[in-house]
PDB file of C-alpha atoms in Angstrom:
ATOM      1  CA  MET A 758      11.921  -1.161  45.054  1.00 58.00           C
ATOM      2  CA  GLN A 759      11.946   2.486  46.075  1.00 67.00           C
ATOM      3  CA  GLY A 760      11.553   4.692  43.024  1.00 82.00           C
ATOM      4  CA  GLU A 761      10.086   1.824  40.996  1.00 91.00           C
ATOM      5  CA  LYS A 762       6.654   0.383  40.354  1.00 93.00           C
ATOM      6  CA  ILE A 763       5.467  -2.978  39.069  1.00 96.00           C
ATOM      7  CA  LEU A 764       2.916  -3.012  36.294  1.00 96.00           C
ATOM      8  CA  LEU A 765       1.119  -5.905  34.612  1.00 97.00           C
ATOM      9  CA  MET A 766      -0.993  -5.469  31.490  1.00 96.00           C
ATOM     10  CA  GLY A 767      -2.639  -8.126  29.418  1.00 96.00           C
ATOM     11  CA  VAL A 768      -5.538  -9.757  27.645  1.00 96.00           C
ATOM     12  CA  ASN A 769      -6.871 -13.282  27.996  1.00 96.00           C
ATOM     13  CA  HIS A 770      -9.682 -15.641  27.047  1.00 94.00           C
ATOM     14  CA  LYS A 771     -12.019 -13.947  29.529  1.00 95.00           C
ATOM     15  CA  THR A 772     -11.597 -10.401  28.241  1.00 95.00           C
ATOM     16  CA  THR A 773     -10.731 -10.673  24.567  1.00 94.00           C
ATOM     17  CA  PRO A 774     -12.225 -12.620  21.629  1.00 92.00           C
ATOM     18  CA  VAL A 775     -10.014 -15.162  19.908  1.00 88.00           C
ATOM     19  CA  GLU A 776      -9.818 -13.161  16.662  1.00 88.00           C
ATOM     20  CA  ILE A 777      -8.102 -10.328  18.559  1.00 90.00           C
ATOM     21  CA  ARG A 778      -5.850 -12.623  20.599  1.00 89.00           C
ATOM     22  CA  GLU A 779      -4.648 -14.339  17.429  1.00 85.00           C
ATOM     23  CA  LYS A 780      -3.486 -11.029  15.993  1.00 86.00           C
ATOM     24  CA  ILE A 781      -1.474  -9.919  19.018  1.00 89.00           C
ATOM     25  CA  ALA A 782      -0.013 -13.294  20.053  1.00 86.00           C
ATOM     26  CA  LEU A 783       3.646 -13.830  19.182  1.00 84.00           C
ATOM     27  CA  SER A 784       4.235 -15.570  15.878  1.00 76.00           C
ATOM     28  CA  ALA A 785       8.020 -15.348  15.537  1.00 78.00           C
ATOM     29  CA  GLY A 786       9.490 -15.826  18.998  1.00 85.00           C
ATOM     30  CA  TYR A 787      10.292 -13.602  21.947  1.00 93.00           C
ATOM     31  CA  GLU A 788      13.538 -11.892  20.947  1.00 93.00           C
ATOM     32  CA  GLU A 789      12.256  -8.959  18.866  1.00 93.00           C
ATOM     33  CA  PRO A 790       9.235  -8.145  21.076  1.00 94.00           C
ATOM     34  CA  LEU A 791      11.390  -8.185  24.215  1.00 95.00           C
ATOM     35  CA  ALA A 792      13.964  -5.938  22.551  1.00 94.00           C
ATOM     36  CA  ALA A 793      11.203  -3.477  21.630  1.00 94.00           C
ATOM     37  CA  LEU A 794       9.759  -3.592  25.134  1.00 94.00           C
ATOM     38  CA  LYS A 795      13.154  -2.828  26.681  1.00 92.00           C
ATOM     39  CA  LYS A 796      13.406   0.332  24.582  1.00 93.00           C
ATOM     40  CA  ILE A 797      10.351   1.911  26.204  1.00 93.00           C
ATOM     41  CA  LYS A 798      11.616   4.857  28.210  1.00 92.00           C
ATOM     42  CA  GLY A 799      11.488   4.220  31.945  1.00 92.00           C
ATOM     43  CA  CYS A 800      11.290   0.433  31.608  1.00 94.00           C
ATOM     44  CA  ARG A 801      13.911  -1.192  33.853  1.00 95.00           C
ATOM     45  CA  GLU A 802      12.836  -4.837  33.746  1.00 97.00           C
ATOM     46  CA  CYS A 803      10.346  -6.661  31.542  1.00 96.00           C
ATOM     47  CA  TYR A 804       8.785 -10.048  30.970  1.00 97.00           C
ATOM     48  CA  LEU A 805       6.404 -11.134  28.221  1.00 97.00           C
ATOM     49  CA  LEU A 806       4.110 -14.165  28.144  1.00 96.00           C
ATOM     50  CA  SER A 807       2.274 -15.198  24.979  1.00 94.00           C
ATOM     51  CA  THR A 808       0.023 -18.265  24.739  1.00 90.00           C
ATOM     52  CA  CYS A 809      -3.082 -19.124  22.756  1.00 84.00           C
ATOM     53  CA  ASN A 810      -5.239 -17.855  25.630  1.00 90.00           C
ATOM     54  CA  ARG A 811      -3.336 -14.841  26.941  1.00 94.00           C
ATOM     55  CA  VAL A 812      -0.723 -12.196  26.240  1.00 95.00           C
ATOM     56  CA  GLU A 813       0.673 -10.472  29.331  1.00 97.00           C
ATOM     57  CA  LEU A 814       3.474  -8.034  30.034  1.00 96.00           C
ATOM     58  CA  LEU A 815       5.028  -7.656  33.470  1.00 97.00           C
ATOM     59  CA  VAL A 816       7.368  -4.686  33.823  1.00 97.00           C
ATOM     60  CA  VAL A 817       9.286  -2.763  36.439  1.00 96.00           C
ATOM     61  CA  VAL A 818       9.324   0.926  35.582  1.00 94.00           C
ATOM     62  CA  GLU A 819      10.495   4.153  37.139  1.00 91.00           C
ATOM     63  CA  GLN A 820       8.004   5.460  39.685  1.00 85.00           C
ATOM     64  CA  ASN A 821       7.131   8.578  37.706  1.00 83.00           C
ATOM     65  CA  ALA A 822       7.362   6.999  34.266  1.00 78.00           C
ATOM     66  CA  ASP A 823       4.235   7.326  32.140  1.00 86.00           C
ATOM     67  CA  VAL A 824       4.543   4.109  30.145  1.00 90.00           C
ATOM     68  CA  GLU A 825       0.997   2.780  30.059  1.00 91.00           C
ATOM     69  CA  ASN A 826       0.080   4.223  26.658  1.00 91.00           C
ATOM     70  CA  GLU A 827       3.323   3.026  25.092  1.00 92.00           C
ATOM     71  CA  ILE A 828       2.782  -0.483  26.426  1.00 92.00           C
ATOM     72  CA  ILE A 829      -0.776  -0.478  25.094  1.00 92.00           C
ATOM     73  CA  ARG A 830       0.533   0.498  21.654  1.00 91.00           C
ATOM     74  CA  PHE A 831       3.167  -2.232  21.927  1.00 91.00           C
ATOM     75  CA  LEU A 832       0.547  -4.812  22.886  1.00 91.00           C
ATOM     76  CA  PHE A 833      -2.192  -3.998  20.389  1.00 90.00           C
ATOM     77  CA  GLY A 834      -0.346  -2.276  17.553  1.00 88.00           C
ATOM     78  CA  ASP A 835      -2.890  -1.519  14.832  1.00 84.00           C
ATOM     79  CA  THR A 836      -5.118  -4.449  15.773  1.00 84.00           C
ATOM     80  CA  VAL A 837      -7.770  -2.318  17.454  1.00 86.00           C
ATOM     81  CA  SER A 838      -8.348   1.386  17.867  1.00 86.00           C
ATOM     82  CA  PRO A 839      -7.070   3.106  21.028  1.00 79.00           C
ATOM     83  CA  GLU A 840     -10.674   3.618  22.112  1.00 82.00           C
ATOM     84  CA  GLU A 841     -11.387  -0.124  21.951  1.00 88.00           C
ATOM     85  CA  CYS A 842      -8.322  -1.211  23.923  1.00 90.00           C
ATOM     86  CA  SER A 843      -9.950  -0.511  27.273  1.00 89.00           C
ATOM     87  CA  LYS A 844     -12.658  -3.096  26.499  1.00 92.00           C
ATOM     88  CA  TYR A 845     -10.109  -5.905  26.409  1.00 95.00           C
ATOM     89  CA  LEU A 846      -7.245  -4.805  28.636  1.00 95.00           C
ATOM     90  CA  TYR A 847      -6.676  -5.499  32.322  1.00 96.00           C
ATOM     91  CA  VAL A 848      -4.075  -3.585  34.323  1.00 96.00           C
ATOM     92  CA  TYR A 849      -2.613  -4.389  37.740  1.00 97.00           C
ATOM     93  CA  TYR A 850      -0.087  -2.525  39.867  1.00 96.00           C
ATOM     94  CA  GLY A 851       2.163  -3.574  42.736  1.00 96.00           C
ATOM     95  CA  ARG A 852       0.789  -6.348  44.942  1.00 96.00           C
ATOM     96  CA  ASP A 853      -2.171  -6.880  42.606  1.00 98.00           C
ATOM     97  CA  ALA A 854       0.216  -7.499  39.700  1.00 97.00           C
ATOM     98  CA  VAL A 855       2.176 -10.079  41.700  1.00 97.00           C
ATOM     99  CA  HIS A 856      -1.046 -11.714  42.914  1.00 97.00           C
ATOM    100  CA  HIS A 857      -2.246 -12.064  39.320  1.00 98.00           C
ATOM    101  CA  LEU A 858       1.099 -13.583  38.300  1.00 98.00           C
ATOM    102  CA  PHE A 859       0.801 -16.194  41.056  1.00 98.00           C
ATOM    103  CA  THR A 860      -2.806 -16.943  40.069  1.00 97.00           C
ATOM    104  CA  VAL A 861      -1.821 -17.528  36.446  1.00 97.00           C
ATOM    105  CA  ALA A 862       1.166 -19.700  37.391  1.00 96.00           C
ATOM    106  CA  ALA A 863      -1.033 -21.871  39.619  1.00 95.00           C
ATOM    107  CA  SER A 864      -3.461 -22.376  36.708  1.00 92.00           C
ATOM    108  CA  LEU A 865      -6.301 -20.771  38.635  1.00 93.00           C
ATOM    109  CA  ASP A 866      -6.919 -18.307  35.798  1.00 94.00           C
ATOM    110  CA  SER A 867      -6.749 -20.874  32.983  1.00 91.00           C
ATOM    111  CA  MET A 868      -9.625 -21.828  30.708  1.00 86.00           C
ATOM    112  CA  VAL A 869      -9.336 -25.315  32.214  1.00 82.00           C
ATOM    113  CA  VAL A 870      -8.450 -24.751  35.867  1.00 84.00           C
ATOM    114  CA  GLY A 871      -5.618 -27.018  36.919  1.00 84.00           C
ATOM    115  CA  GLU A 872      -4.086 -27.550  33.479  1.00 85.00           C
ATOM    116  CA  ALA A 873      -0.350 -28.072  33.773  1.00 84.00           C
ATOM    117  CA  GLN A 874       0.829 -26.474  30.534  1.00 87.00           C
ATOM    118  CA  ILE A 875       0.697 -22.858  31.702  1.00 92.00           C
ATOM    119  CA  LEU A 876       3.550 -23.309  34.177  1.00 94.00           C
ATOM    120  CA  GLY A 877       5.802 -24.626  31.424  1.00 93.00           C
ATOM    121  CA  GLN A 878       4.835 -21.678  29.239  1.00 94.00           C
ATOM    122  CA  LEU A 879       5.671 -19.244  32.040  1.00 96.00           C
ATOM    123  CA  LYS A 880       9.064 -20.871  32.536  1.00 97.00           C
ATOM    124  CA  GLU A 881       9.783 -20.804  28.800  1.00 96.00           C
ATOM    125  CA  ALA A 882       8.910 -17.103  28.628  1.00 96.00           C
ATOM    126  CA  TYR A 883      11.134 -16.454  31.643  1.00 97.00           C
ATOM    127  CA  ARG A 884      14.075 -18.259  30.036  1.00 97.00           C
ATOM    128  CA  TYR A 885      13.861 -15.952  27.036  1.00 96.00           C
ATOM    129  CA  ALA A 886      13.500 -12.827  29.174  1.00 97.00           C
ATOM    130  CA  ALA A 887      16.540 -13.821  31.240  1.00 97.00           C
ATOM    131  CA  GLN A 888      18.517 -14.814  28.148  1.00 96.00           C
ATOM    132  CA  PHE A 889      17.995 -11.380  26.608  1.00 96.00           C
ATOM    133  CA  ASN A 890      18.799  -9.594  29.893  1.00 96.00           C
ATOM    134  CA  CYS A 891      15.289  -8.238  30.314  1.00 97.00           C
ATOM    135  CA  THR A 892      14.723  -9.345  33.897  1.00 97.00           C
ATOM    136  CA  GLY A 893      16.479  -8.048  36.987  1.00 96.00           C
ATOM    137  CA  PRO A 894      16.393  -8.488  40.771  1.00 96.00           C
ATOM    138  CA  LEU A 895      12.672  -7.830  41.200  1.00 96.00           C
ATOM    139  CA  LEU A 896      11.245  -9.875  38.348  1.00 97.00           C
ATOM    140  CA  ASN A 897      13.692 -12.719  38.952  1.00 97.00           C
ATOM    141  CA  ARG A 898      12.506 -12.883  42.541  1.00 97.00           C
ATOM    142  CA  PHE A 899       8.793 -12.690  41.757  1.00 97.00           C
ATOM    143  CA  LEU A 900       8.908 -15.173  38.882  1.00 98.00           C
ATOM    144  CA  HIS A 901      10.850 -17.776  40.842  1.00 98.00           C
ATOM    145  CA  LYS A 902       8.386 -17.318  43.686  1.00 98.00           C
ATOM    146  CA  ALA A 903       5.507 -17.788  41.233  1.00 97.00           C
ATOM    147  CA  PHE A 904       6.990 -21.110  40.123  1.00 97.00           C
ATOM    148  CA  SER A 905       7.287 -22.352  43.707  1.00 97.00           C
ATOM    149  CA  VAL A 906       3.751 -21.173  44.531  1.00 96.00           C
ATOM    150  CA  ALA A 907       2.390 -23.052  41.513  1.00 95.00           C
ATOM    151  CA  LYS A 908       4.188 -26.227  42.552  1.00 93.00           C
ATOM    152  CA  ARG A 909       2.863 -25.937  46.088  1.00 94.00           C
ATOM    153  CA  VAL A 910      -0.715 -25.398  44.879  1.00 93.00           C
ATOM    154  CA  ARG A 911      -0.551 -28.521  42.714  1.00 89.00           C
ATOM    155  CA  THR A 912       1.037 -30.549  45.512  1.00 89.00           C
ATOM    156  CA  GLU A 913      -1.217 -29.483  48.371  1.00 91.00           C
ATOM    157  CA  THR A 914      -4.592 -29.170  46.607  1.00 90.00           C
ATOM    158  CA  GLY A 915      -6.630 -31.168  44.121  1.00 81.00           C
ATOM    159  CA  VAL A 916      -6.523 -28.448  41.492  1.00 80.00           C
ATOM    160  CA  GLY A 917      -4.877 -30.717  38.915  1.00 72.00           C
ATOM    161  CA  SER A 918      -6.971 -33.808  39.568  1.00 70.00           C
ATOM    162  CA  SER A 919      -9.498 -33.195  36.762  1.00 62.00           C
ATOM    163  CA  ALA A 920      -8.848 -32.673  33.035  1.00 51.00           C
ATOM    164  CA  VAL A 921      -5.348 -31.244  32.827  1.00 61.00           C
ATOM    165  CA  SER A 922      -5.553 -29.344  29.529  1.00 64.00           C
ATOM    166  CA  ILE A 923      -8.072 -28.012  27.043  1.00 66.00           C
ATOM    167  CA  SER A 924      -7.053 -30.668  24.531  1.00 67.00           C
ATOM    168  CA  TYR A 925      -7.407 -33.436  27.121  1.00 69.00           C
ATOM    169  CA  ALA A 926     -10.861 -32.158  28.075  1.00 70.00           C
ATOM    170  CA  ALA A 927     -11.810 -32.061  24.377  1.00 74.00           C
ATOM    171  CA  VAL A 928     -10.662 -35.659  23.896  1.00 75.00           C
ATOM    172  CA  GLN A 929     -12.699 -36.767  26.904  1.00 73.00           C
ATOM    173  CA  LEU A 930     -15.796 -35.068  25.494  1.00 77.00           C
ATOM    174  CA  ALA A 931     -15.223 -36.572  22.029  1.00 79.00           C
ATOM    175  CA  GLU A 932     -14.917 -40.044  23.538  1.00 80.00           C
ATOM    176  CA  LYS A 933     -18.188 -39.552  25.412  1.00 80.00           C
ATOM    177  CA  ILE A 934     -19.925 -38.600  22.161  1.00 84.00           C
ATOM    178  CA  PHE A 935     -18.263 -40.946  19.654  1.00 80.00           C
ATOM    179  CA  GLY A 936     -16.848 -43.701  21.839  1.00 82.00           C
ATOM    180  CA  ASN A 937     -13.389 -45.026  20.987  1.00 81.00           C
ATOM    181  CA  LEU A 938     -11.605 -42.596  18.644  1.00 80.00           C
ATOM    182  CA  LYS A 939      -9.522 -45.310  17.003  1.00 81.00           C
ATOM    183  CA  GLY A 940     -10.209 -45.262  13.275  1.00 78.00           C
ATOM    184  CA  LYS A 941     -11.751 -41.779  13.391  1.00 81.00           C
ATOM    185  CA  LYS A 942     -10.663 -38.834  11.245  1.00 82.00           C
ATOM    186  CA  VAL A 943     -10.022 -35.627  13.207  1.00 80.00           C
ATOM    187  CA  MET A 944      -9.229 -32.037  12.249  1.00 81.00           C
ATOM    188  CA  LEU A 945      -7.636 -29.548  14.644  1.00 77.00           C
ATOM    189  CA  VAL A 946      -8.247 -25.875  13.889  1.00 75.00           C
ATOM    190  CA  GLY A 947      -6.329 -23.040  15.545  1.00 68.00           C
ATOM    191  CA  PRO A 948      -3.085 -21.034  15.691  1.00 62.00           C
ATOM    192  CA  GLY A 949       0.021 -22.911  14.560  1.00 63.00           C
ATOM    193  CA  ARG A 950       1.715 -23.006  17.969  1.00 60.00           C
ATOM    194  CA  TRP A 951      -1.500 -24.244  19.558  1.00 62.00           C
ATOM    195  CA  LEU A 952      -1.752 -27.056  16.996  1.00 69.00           C
ATOM    196  CA  ASN A 953       1.799 -28.192  17.684  1.00 65.00           C
ATOM    197  CA  TRP A 954       1.040 -28.421  21.399  1.00 62.00           C
ATOM    198  CA  ARG A 955      -2.325 -30.197  20.975  1.00 66.00           C
ATOM    199  CA  ARG A 956      -1.522 -32.695  18.241  1.00 69.00           C
ATOM    200  CA  ASN A 957       0.507 -34.829  20.653  1.00 68.00           C
ATOM    201  CA  THR A 958      -2.679 -35.553  22.582  1.00 65.00           C
ATOM    202  CA  LEU A 959      -4.312 -37.179  19.553  1.00 71.00           C
ATOM    203  CA  SER A 960      -1.362 -38.653  17.650  1.00 68.00           C
ATOM    204  CA  GLY A 961      -1.654 -42.423  17.743  1.00 69.00           C
ATOM    205  CA  MET A 962      -5.286 -42.313  18.882  1.00 75.00           C
ATOM    206  CA  VAL A 963      -6.921 -41.668  15.491  1.00 75.00           C
ATOM    207  CA  SER A 964      -6.432 -42.918  11.938  1.00 73.00           C
ATOM    208  CA  ASP A 965      -6.174 -39.482  10.310  1.00 79.00           C
ATOM    209  CA  LEU A 966      -5.241 -36.202  11.955  1.00 79.00           C
ATOM    210  CA  TRP A 967      -5.471 -32.978   9.978  1.00 78.00           C
ATOM    211  CA  LEU A 968      -4.036 -29.646  11.093  1.00 78.00           C
ATOM    212  CA  SER A 969      -5.712 -26.464   9.915  1.00 77.00           C
ATOM    213  CA  PRO A 970      -3.659 -23.450  11.056  1.00 74.00           C
ATOM    214  CA  THR A 971      -5.792 -20.348  11.225  1.00 65.00           C
ATOM    215  CA  GLY A 972      -5.552 -18.487   7.957  1.00 48.00           C
ATOM    216  CA  HIS A 973      -3.542 -21.215   6.201  1.00 40.00           C
ATOM    217  CA  SER A 974      -4.195 -24.316   4.128  1.00 37.00           C
ATOM    218  CA  ARG A 975      -4.818 -27.662   5.744  1.00 36.00           C
ATOM    219  CA  GLU A 976      -1.955 -30.017   6.471  1.00 42.00           C
ATOM    220  CA  ARG A 977      -2.344 -33.742   6.954  1.00 41.00           C
ATOM    221  CA  LEU A 978      -0.233 -34.956   9.859  1.00 42.00           C
ATOM    222  CA  ILE A 979      -0.745 -38.719   9.845  1.00 40.00           C
TER     223      ILE A 979
END
């Protein structure tokens, strides 16, 4: 690790409004963004996570490399002005970056603490980063450790004993308000990838399920 530093930058549901997160979240897969990230001068290893609630970049860079501004431009593009970026962005270095990674993997930083989906999303993002030769000895080590830490947290604590996802929590609340959802008509509104993940929770429980991807026309699912 001598001559290198670890850097994590990102935005999430705590720091950034949904209208900004929607614009910077991946819409066409990991390959092109990872390729662009690798081209940043001084970047030796990189990993990118994009979900409906967060976009984070974990990179290993040369010790003296000044990459922060380039990564900020990569992350935000033309979505917000450079002056506004600091309002939304969090930045961690070294041990703090690894600690944040472990916290996210264990679902302690999720909108619904204990939800299980984030670990699968981390693993999916890692598969792409490894497939495109973006990770190396350091990130491979830290990411695998993050997966084992997350498993241990779920096994040895009660963190996953309550509602295990945002969609599950929403269904529980709807059932408290409306009773049995059988025969009800439901519309899900949100980013396309989010809808694909959440619709499985309601399929078979309601008579009509409509998907309304943000910025697109409605689609009837069942």
